[in-house]
Coordinates of C-alpha atoms and ligand atoms in Angstrom, one line a residue:
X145 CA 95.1 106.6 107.8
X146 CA 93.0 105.5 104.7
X147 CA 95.5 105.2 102.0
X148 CA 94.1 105.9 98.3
X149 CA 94.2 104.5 95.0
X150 CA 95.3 106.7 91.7
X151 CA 95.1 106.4 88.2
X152 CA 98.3 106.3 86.7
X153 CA 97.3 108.3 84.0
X154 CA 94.9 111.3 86.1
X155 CA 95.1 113.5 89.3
X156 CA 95.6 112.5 92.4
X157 CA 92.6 114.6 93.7
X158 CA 90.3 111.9 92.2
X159 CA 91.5 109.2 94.4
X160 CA 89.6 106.4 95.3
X161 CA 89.8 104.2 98.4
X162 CA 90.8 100.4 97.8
X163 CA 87.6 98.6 97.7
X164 CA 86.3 101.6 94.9
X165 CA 89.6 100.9 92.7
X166 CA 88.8 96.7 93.2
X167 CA 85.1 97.8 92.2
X168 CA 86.4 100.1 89.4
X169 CA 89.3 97.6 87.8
X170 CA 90.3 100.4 85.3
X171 CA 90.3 103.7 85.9
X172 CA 87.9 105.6 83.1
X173 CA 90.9 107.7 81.9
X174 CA 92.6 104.1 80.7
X175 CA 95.2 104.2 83.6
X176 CA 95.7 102.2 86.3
X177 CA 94.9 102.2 90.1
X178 CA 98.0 102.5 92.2
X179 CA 98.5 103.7 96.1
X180 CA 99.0 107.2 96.4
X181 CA 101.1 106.9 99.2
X182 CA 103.8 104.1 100.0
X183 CA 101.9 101.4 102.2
X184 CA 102.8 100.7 106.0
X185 CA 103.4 96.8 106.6
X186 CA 103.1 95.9 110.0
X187 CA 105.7 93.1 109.8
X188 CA 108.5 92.1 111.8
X189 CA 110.3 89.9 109.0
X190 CA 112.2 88.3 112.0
X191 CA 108.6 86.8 112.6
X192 CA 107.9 85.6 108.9
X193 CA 109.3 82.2 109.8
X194 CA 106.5 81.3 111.6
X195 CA 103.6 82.9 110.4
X196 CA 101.4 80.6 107.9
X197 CA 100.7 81.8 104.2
X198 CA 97.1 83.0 105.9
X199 CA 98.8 84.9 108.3
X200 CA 101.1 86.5 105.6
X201 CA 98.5 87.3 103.3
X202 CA 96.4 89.2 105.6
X203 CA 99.1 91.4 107.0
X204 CA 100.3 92.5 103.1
X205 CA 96.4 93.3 102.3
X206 CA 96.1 95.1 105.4
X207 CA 98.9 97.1 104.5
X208 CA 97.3 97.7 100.9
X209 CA 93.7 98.0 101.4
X210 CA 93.1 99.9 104.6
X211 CA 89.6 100.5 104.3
X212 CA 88.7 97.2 104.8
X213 CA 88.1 96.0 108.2
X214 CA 90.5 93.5 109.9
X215 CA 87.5 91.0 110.3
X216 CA 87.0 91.5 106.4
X217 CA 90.2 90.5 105.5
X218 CA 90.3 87.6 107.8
X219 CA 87.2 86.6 105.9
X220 CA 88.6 86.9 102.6
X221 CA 91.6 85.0 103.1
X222 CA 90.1 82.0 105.0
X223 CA 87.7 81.9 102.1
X224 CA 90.5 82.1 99.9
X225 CA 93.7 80.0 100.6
X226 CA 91.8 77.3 101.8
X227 CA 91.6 73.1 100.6
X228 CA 91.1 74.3 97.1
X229 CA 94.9 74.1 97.3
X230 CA 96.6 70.8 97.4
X231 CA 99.3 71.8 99.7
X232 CA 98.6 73.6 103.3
X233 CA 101.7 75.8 102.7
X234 CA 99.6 77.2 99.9
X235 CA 103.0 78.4 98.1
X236 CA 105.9 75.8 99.3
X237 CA 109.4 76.4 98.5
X238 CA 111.6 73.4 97.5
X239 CA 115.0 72.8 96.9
X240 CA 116.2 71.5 93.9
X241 CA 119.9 71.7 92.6
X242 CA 121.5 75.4 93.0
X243 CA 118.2 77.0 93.5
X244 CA 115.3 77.6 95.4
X245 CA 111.7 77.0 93.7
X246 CA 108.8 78.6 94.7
X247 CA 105.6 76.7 93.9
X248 CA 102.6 79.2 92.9
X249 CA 101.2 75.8 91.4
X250 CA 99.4 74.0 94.1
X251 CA 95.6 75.6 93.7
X252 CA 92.7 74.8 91.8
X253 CA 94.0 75.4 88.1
X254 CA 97.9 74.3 89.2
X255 CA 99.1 77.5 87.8
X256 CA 100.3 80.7 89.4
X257 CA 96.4 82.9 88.3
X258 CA 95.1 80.9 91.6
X259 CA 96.6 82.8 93.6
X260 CA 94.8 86.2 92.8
X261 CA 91.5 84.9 91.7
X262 CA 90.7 82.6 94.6
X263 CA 90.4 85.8 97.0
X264 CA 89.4 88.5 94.4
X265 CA 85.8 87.5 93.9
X266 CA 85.7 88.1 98.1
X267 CA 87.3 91.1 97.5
X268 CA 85.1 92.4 95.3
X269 CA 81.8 90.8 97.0
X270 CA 83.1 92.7 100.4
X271 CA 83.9 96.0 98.1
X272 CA 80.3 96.0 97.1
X273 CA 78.9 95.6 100.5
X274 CA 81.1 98.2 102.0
X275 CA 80.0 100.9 99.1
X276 CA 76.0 99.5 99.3
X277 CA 76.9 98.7 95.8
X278 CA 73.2 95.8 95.6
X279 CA 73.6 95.3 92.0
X280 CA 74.8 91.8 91.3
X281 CA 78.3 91.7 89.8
X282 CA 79.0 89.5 86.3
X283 CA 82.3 88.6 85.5
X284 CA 82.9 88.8 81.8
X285 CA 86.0 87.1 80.3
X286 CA 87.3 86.0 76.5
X287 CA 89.8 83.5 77.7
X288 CA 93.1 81.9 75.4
X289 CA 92.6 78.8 78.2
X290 CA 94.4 80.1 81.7
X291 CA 92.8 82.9 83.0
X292 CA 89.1 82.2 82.4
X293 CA 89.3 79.0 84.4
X294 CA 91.1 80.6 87.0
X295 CA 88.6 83.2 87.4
X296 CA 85.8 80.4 87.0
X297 CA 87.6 78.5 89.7
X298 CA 87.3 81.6 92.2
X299 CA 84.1 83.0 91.6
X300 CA 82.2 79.5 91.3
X301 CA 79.3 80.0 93.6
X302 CA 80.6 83.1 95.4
X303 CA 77.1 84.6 96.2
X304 CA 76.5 88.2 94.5
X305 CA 78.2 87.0 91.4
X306 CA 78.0 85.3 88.3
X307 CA 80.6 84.7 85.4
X308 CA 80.3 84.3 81.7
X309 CA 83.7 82.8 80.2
X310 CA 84.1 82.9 76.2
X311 CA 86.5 80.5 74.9
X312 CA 88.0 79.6 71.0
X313 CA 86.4 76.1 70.2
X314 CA 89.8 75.2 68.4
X315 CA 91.9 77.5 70.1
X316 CA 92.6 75.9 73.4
X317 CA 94.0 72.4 74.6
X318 CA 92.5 69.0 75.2
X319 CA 93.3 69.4 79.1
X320 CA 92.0 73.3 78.5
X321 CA 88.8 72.2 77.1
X322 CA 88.0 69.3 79.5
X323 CA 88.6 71.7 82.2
X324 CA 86.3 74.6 80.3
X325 CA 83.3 72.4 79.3
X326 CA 83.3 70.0 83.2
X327 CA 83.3 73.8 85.1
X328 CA 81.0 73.7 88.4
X329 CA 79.4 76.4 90.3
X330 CA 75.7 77.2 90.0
X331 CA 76.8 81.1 88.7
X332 CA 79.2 79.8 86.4
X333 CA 78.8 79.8 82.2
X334 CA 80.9 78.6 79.6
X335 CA 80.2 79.8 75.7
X336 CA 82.7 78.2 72.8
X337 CA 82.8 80.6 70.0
X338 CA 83.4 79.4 66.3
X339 CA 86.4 81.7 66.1
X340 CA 89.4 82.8 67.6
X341 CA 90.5 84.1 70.9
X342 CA 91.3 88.0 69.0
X343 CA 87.5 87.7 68.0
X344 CA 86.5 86.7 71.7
X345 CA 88.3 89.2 73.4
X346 CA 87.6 92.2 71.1
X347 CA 84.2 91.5 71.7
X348 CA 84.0 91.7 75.0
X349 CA 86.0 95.0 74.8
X350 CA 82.9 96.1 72.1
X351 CA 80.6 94.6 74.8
X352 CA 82.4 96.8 77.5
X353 CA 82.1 99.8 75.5
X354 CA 78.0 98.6 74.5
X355 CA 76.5 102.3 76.2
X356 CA 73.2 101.1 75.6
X357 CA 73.5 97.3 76.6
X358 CA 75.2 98.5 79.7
X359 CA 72.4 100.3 80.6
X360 CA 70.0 97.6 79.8
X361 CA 72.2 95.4 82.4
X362 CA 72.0 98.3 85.1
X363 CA 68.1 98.1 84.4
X364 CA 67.8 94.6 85.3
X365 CA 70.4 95.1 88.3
X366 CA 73.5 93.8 86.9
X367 CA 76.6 95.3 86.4
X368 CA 79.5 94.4 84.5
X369 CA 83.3 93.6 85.3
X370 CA 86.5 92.2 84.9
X371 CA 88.8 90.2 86.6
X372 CA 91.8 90.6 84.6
X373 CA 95.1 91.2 85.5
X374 CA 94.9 95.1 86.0
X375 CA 93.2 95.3 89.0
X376 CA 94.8 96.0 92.0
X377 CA 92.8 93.5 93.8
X378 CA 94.8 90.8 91.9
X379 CA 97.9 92.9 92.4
X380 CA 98.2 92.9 95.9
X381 CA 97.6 89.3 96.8
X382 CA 100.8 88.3 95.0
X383 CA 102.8 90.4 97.1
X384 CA 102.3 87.9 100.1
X385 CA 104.4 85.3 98.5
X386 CA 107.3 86.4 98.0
X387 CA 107.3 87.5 102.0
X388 CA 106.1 84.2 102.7
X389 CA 109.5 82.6 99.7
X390 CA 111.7 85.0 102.4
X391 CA 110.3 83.4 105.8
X392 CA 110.3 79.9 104.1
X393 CA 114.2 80.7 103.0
X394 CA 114.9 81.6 106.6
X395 CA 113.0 78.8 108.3
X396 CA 115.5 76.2 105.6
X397 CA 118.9 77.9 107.0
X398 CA 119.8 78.9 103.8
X399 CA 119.7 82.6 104.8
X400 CA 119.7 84.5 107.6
X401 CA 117.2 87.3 108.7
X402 CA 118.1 90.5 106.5
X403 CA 120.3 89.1 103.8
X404 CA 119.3 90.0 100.5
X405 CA 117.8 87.2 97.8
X406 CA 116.9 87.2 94.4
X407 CA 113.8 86.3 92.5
X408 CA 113.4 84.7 88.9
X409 CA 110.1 85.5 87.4
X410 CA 108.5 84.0 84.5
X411 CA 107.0 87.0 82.6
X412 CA 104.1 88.0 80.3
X413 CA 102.0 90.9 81.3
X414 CA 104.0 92.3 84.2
X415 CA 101.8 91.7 87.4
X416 CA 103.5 88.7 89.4
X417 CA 107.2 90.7 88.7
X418 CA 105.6 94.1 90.1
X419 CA 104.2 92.2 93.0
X420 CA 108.0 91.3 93.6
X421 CA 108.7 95.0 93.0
X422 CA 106.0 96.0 95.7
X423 CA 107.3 93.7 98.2
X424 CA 110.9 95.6 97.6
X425 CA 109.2 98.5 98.5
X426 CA 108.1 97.5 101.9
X427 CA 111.1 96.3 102.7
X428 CA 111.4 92.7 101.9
X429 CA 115.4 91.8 101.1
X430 CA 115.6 91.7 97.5
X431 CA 119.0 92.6 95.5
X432 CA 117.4 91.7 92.0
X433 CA 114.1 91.0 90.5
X434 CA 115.6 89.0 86.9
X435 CA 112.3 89.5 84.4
X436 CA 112.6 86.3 81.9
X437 CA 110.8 86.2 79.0
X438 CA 110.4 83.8 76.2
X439 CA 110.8 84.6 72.3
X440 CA 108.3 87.3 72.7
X441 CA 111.3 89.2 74.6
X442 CA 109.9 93.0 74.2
X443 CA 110.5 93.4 77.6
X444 CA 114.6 92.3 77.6
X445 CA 115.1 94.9 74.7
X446 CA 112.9 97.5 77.3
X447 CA 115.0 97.0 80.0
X448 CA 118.3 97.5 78.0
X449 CA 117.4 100.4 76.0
X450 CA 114.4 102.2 77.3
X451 CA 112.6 101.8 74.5
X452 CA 109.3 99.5 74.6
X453 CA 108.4 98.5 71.0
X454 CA 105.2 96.1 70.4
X455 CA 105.8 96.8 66.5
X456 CA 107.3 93.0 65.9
X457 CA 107.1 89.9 65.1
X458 CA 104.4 87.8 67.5
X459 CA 105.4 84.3 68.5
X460 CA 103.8 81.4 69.8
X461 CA 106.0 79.4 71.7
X462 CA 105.7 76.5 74.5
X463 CA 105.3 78.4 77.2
X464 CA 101.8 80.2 76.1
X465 CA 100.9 82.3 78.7
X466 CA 104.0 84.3 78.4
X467 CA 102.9 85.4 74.8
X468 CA 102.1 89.3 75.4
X469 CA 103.7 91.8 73.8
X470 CA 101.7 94.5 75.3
X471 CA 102.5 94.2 79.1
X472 CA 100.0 96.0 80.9
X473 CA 100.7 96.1 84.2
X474 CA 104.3 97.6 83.0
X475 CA 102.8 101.1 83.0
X476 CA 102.6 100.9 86.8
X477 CA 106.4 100.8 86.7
X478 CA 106.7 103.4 84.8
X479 CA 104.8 105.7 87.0
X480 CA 106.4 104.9 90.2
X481 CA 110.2 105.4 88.2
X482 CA 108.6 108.8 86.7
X483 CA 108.6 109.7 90.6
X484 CA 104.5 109.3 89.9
X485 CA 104.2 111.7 87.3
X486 CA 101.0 111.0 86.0
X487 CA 101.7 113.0 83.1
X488 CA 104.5 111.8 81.5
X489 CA 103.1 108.0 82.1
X490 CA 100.1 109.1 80.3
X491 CA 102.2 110.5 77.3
X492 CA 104.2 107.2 77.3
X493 CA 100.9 105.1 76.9
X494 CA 99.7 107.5 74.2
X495 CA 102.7 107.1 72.2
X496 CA 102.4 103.2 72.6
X497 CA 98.8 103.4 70.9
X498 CA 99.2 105.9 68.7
X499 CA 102.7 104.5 67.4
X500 CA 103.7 101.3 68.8
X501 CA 106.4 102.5 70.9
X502 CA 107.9 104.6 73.5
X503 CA 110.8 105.8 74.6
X504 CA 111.8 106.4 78.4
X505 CA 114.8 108.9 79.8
X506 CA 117.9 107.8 80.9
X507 CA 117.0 108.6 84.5
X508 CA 114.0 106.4 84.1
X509 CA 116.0 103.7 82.5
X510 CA 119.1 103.7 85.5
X511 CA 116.5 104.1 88.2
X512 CA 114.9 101.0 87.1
X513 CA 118.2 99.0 86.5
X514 CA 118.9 99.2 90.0
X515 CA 116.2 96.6 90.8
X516 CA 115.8 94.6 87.6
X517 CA 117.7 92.5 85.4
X518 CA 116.1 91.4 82.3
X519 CA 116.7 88.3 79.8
X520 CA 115.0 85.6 77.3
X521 CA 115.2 82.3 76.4
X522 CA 114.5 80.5 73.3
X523 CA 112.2 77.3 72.8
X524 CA 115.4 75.3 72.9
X525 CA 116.8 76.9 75.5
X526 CA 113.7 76.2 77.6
X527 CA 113.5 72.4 76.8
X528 CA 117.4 72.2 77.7
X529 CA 116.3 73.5 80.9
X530 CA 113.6 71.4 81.7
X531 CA 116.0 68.6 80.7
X532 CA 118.7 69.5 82.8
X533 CA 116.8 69.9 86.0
X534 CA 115.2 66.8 85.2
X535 CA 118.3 64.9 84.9
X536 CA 120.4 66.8 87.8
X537 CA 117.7 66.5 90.4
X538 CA 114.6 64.4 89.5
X539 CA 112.7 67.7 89.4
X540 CA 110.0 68.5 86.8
X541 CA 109.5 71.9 85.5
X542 CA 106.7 73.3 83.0
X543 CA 107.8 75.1 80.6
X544 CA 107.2 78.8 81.6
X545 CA 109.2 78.0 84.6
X546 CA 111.8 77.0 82.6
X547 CA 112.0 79.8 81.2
X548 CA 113.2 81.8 84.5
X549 CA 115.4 78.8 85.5
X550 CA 117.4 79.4 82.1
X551 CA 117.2 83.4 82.5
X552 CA 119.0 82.9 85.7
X553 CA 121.4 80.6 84.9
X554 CA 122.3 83.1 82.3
X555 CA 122.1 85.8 84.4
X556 CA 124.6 84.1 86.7
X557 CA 126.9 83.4 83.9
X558 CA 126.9 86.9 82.8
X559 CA 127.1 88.9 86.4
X560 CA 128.6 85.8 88.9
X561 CA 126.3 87.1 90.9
X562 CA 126.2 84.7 94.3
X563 CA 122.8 85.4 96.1
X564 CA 120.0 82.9 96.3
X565 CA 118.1 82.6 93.9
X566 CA 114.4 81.8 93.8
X567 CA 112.8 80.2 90.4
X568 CA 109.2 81.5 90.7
X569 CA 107.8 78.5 89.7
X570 CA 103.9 79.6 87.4
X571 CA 102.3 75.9 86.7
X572 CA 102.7 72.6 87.1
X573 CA 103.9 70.0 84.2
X574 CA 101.1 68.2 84.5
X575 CA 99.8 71.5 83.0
X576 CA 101.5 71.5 80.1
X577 CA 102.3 67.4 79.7
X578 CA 103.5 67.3 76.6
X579 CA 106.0 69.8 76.2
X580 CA 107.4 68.7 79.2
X581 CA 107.6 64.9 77.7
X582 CA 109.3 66.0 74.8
X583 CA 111.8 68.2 76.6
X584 CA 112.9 64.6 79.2
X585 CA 112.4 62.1 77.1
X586 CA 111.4 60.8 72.8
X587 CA 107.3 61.7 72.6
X588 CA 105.3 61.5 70.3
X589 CA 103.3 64.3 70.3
X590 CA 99.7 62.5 69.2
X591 CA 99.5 61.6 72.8
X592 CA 97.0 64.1 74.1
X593 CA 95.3 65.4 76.9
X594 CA 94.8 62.1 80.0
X595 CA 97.3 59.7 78.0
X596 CA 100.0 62.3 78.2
X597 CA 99.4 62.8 81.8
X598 CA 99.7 59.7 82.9
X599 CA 102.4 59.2 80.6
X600 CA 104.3 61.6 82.5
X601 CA 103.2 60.5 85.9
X602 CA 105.2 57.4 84.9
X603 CA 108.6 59.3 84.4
X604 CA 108.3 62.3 86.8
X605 CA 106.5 60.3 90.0
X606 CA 104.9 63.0 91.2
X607 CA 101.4 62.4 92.4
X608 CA 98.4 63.4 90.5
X609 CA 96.7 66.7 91.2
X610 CA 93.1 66.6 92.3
X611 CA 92.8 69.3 89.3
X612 CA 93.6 66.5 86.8
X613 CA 92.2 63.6 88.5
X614 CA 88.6 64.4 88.4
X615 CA 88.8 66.1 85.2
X616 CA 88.2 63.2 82.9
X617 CA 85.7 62.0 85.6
X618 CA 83.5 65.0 85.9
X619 CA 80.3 65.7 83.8
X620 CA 79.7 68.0 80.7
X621 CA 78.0 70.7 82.2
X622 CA 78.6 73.3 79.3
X623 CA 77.5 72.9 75.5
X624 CA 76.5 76.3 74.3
X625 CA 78.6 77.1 71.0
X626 CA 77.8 80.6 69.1
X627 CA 79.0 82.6 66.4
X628 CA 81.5 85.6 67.5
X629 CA 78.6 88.1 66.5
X630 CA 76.4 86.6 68.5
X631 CA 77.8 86.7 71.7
X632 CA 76.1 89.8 72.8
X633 CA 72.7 87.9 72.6
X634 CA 74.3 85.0 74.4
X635 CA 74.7 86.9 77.3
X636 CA 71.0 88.3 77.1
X637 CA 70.0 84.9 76.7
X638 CA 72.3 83.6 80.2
X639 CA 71.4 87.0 82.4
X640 CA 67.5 86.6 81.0
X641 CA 67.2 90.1 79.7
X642 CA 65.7 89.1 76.0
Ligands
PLP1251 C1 100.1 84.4 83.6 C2 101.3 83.5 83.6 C3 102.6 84.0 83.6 C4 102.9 85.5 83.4 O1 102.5 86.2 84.6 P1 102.3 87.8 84.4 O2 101.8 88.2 85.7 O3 101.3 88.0 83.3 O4 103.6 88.4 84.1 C5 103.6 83.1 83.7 N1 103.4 81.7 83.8 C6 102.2 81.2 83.8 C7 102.0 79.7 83.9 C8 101.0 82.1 83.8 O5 99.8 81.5 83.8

């Protein structure tokens, strides 16, 4: 059975099969892809103690995308979850305190994005082959910091490919830049803009929407896409590990085969909780998915009243890339709980952009409070949890998993709810050094960028990642800077189309 991909907004007789959706990203009516049907995983969770992250991986994407061939998704994986990560269990789970932590932290950007966009670029580089798709694909990204590294990361040298990342020149970190500006990979550019990351990004949207500059591309045998966070191919890779956080739990002792566990997730724009919510769905244990958020907590006053509202205040906070107040990956959700009525989710999403807001049905709102809990926590809140763990068990958390670790704990308060409970834990401190230092100990914030690292490899004793070690080493291989109007001709000057 070939199972098909959807647009949550448009009918199901214009299904796609996986490796179109992955080529596709969005569907053309603005929805999303989802499965049509609910996937098969062949998986005796019995077994998941001993299968390795590989193993896992390729079982959950053959469950997803079931037009690739077994040998295909061998491929992709092996290419994937390789030495690029700095652990072999790719996504460990540690102990710390009350609570189990599992580490999405350990790949090339030491934050949770590795994950997805370390096998994406061999998903899409397989999709084109299988659908004789001999254009050459550009990836093309306005990035706050996060995800255009990430992305860089995975598709650095990936034959077929090339990516064009466009960052703000004052709008990202020391560590951010260094990493930006030192990038490898033959297929691989780097543009600062004078301006700011709204100016980046609604460019590339513009750029997107360029009919005539799209066809110049095609002309010259490129074609254009994105490797954000609605595809499905980023989707469905996060599903793994929380299968893999269940066989780890099991292989510990601390539970056995079939009892139920719950997960703490970190969230911005909805993908790494629905991947939790898709794992739920083919069975995996789980009593409650608990979606934390920071000050930006649009989602917490979603899952109490049923109404999503973007029309408020926008904060920026310490734990950055939880900053979103349009999730988009929510919508998903909201189709599935509409019992897939593509309909209604379409007339939801219209009232979002034409109004700011939407209201879903009772029904809709008790269906989904059977699976998720929702909280926030404040910028104090989220240093006092860094601090506590710190003190309590020598562990040292950034600060967006912080956020979840306080969102359980209240949680907990709150409910008394007993099960275990896993902190998904998005990026490492050295990440984000300095609001960790403040949060464990008196910093002074002008220490920036290397100095803060290694200030806080002093306190925390955790060994350098190799993402932070060669960083300061590495050379400047990017130096282009333009204008935000000029980014268009940027791109014609990199593909060689002018
Ligand atoms: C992207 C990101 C998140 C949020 O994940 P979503 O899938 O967008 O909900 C949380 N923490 C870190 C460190 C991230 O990079």
């Amino acid at each position: 059975m070939t199972l098909l991909y959807r647009s949550t907004r448009g009918a199901k007789d214009n299904a796609l099969t996986a490796s179109q959706a992955i080529l596709q990203g969005l569907s053309p009516d603005g929805g999303l892809y989802v499965p049509t049907e609910a996937p098969q995983l062949d998986l005796d969770l019995a077994q998941l103690p001993n299968l390795s992250y590989q193993d896992v991986a390729f079982k959950v994407l053959k469950a997803f995308l079931t037009d690739y061939t077994d040998d295909e998704l061998r491929a992709c994986v092996n290419a994937a979850y390789d030495d690029k990560f700095d652990d072999p269990q790719i996504a460990p789970v540690s102990h710390h305190g009350d609570d189990f932590y599992l580490e999405l932290f350990h790949g090339s950007t030491i934050a949770f994005k590795d994950l997805a966009l370390s096998i994406l670029p061999h998903l899409m580089t397989t999709a084109a082959k299988k659908n004789n798709f001999n254009k050459e694909i550009v990836i093309l990204t306005a990035t706050s910091g996060d995800t255009g590294k990430a992305a860089m990361a995975g598709f650095a040298d990936v034959e077929g490919t090339k990516i064009i990342v466009f960052y703000p020149n004052d709008g990202v970190s020391a560590i951010q830049k260094q990493q930006m500006i030192t990038q490898v990979g033959e297929n691989t550019y780097v543009v600062a803009i004078n301006g700011n990351f709204d100016q980046a990004q609604t460019n590339v949207k513009e750029i997107f929407n360029d009919k005539a500059f799209m066809q110049q591309l095609a002309d010259h045998d490129y074609q254009f896409s994105s490797a954000n966070s609605i595809n499905i191919g980023r989707l469905v890779p996060q599903v793994a590990y929380y299968f893999y956080a269940y066989g780890q739990l099991i292989k510990q002792g601390a539970i056995k085969n079939g009892d139920t566990i719950n997960f703490s997730v970190p969230t911005g724009n909805f993908g790494d909780i629905l991947a939790g919510y898709y794992s739920k769905q083919l069975g995996l244990p789980v009593n409650r998915l608990i979606c934390a958020s920071n000050q930006n907590n649009v989602l917490t006053d979603f899952f109490a009243t049923g109404k999503y509202d973007r029309q408020r205040p926008f904060f920026t906070t310490t734990s950055p890339s939880m900053d979103i107040l349009v999730s988009s990956n929510l919508e998903r959700l909201i189709f599935h709980a509409t019992g897939d009525n593509a309909d209604q989710t379409a007339a939801y999403m219209h009232d979002l952009e034409a109004n700011g807001s939407y209201q879903v049905t009772p029904e809709i709102l008790s269906q989904l409070g059977a699976t998720f809990s929702a909280g926030f926590a404040s910028g104090d809140d989220d240093k006092q949890a860094i601090a506590t763990v710190f003190d309590e068990t020598k562990f040292a958390i950034d600060p967006h998993t912080a956020i979840a670790k306080a969102v359980a704990d209240g949680y907990r308060q709150k409910t008394g709810d007993a099960h275990p409970m896993v902190i998904v834990s998005t990026a490492s401190p050295y990440k984000f050094p300095n609001a960790v230092l403040t949060a464990i100990e008196d910093h002074n914030e002008d220490v920036d960028g290397l100095d803060a690292v290694q200030k806080l490899q002093g306190l925390i004793n955790v060994p350098l990642p190799k993402a932070i070690t060669t960083l300061f080493d590495a050379p400047v291989r990017h130096d282009m800077t333009v204008q935000p109007a000029e980014m268009p001709a940027a791109i014609a000057k990199i593909l060689k189309i002018d």
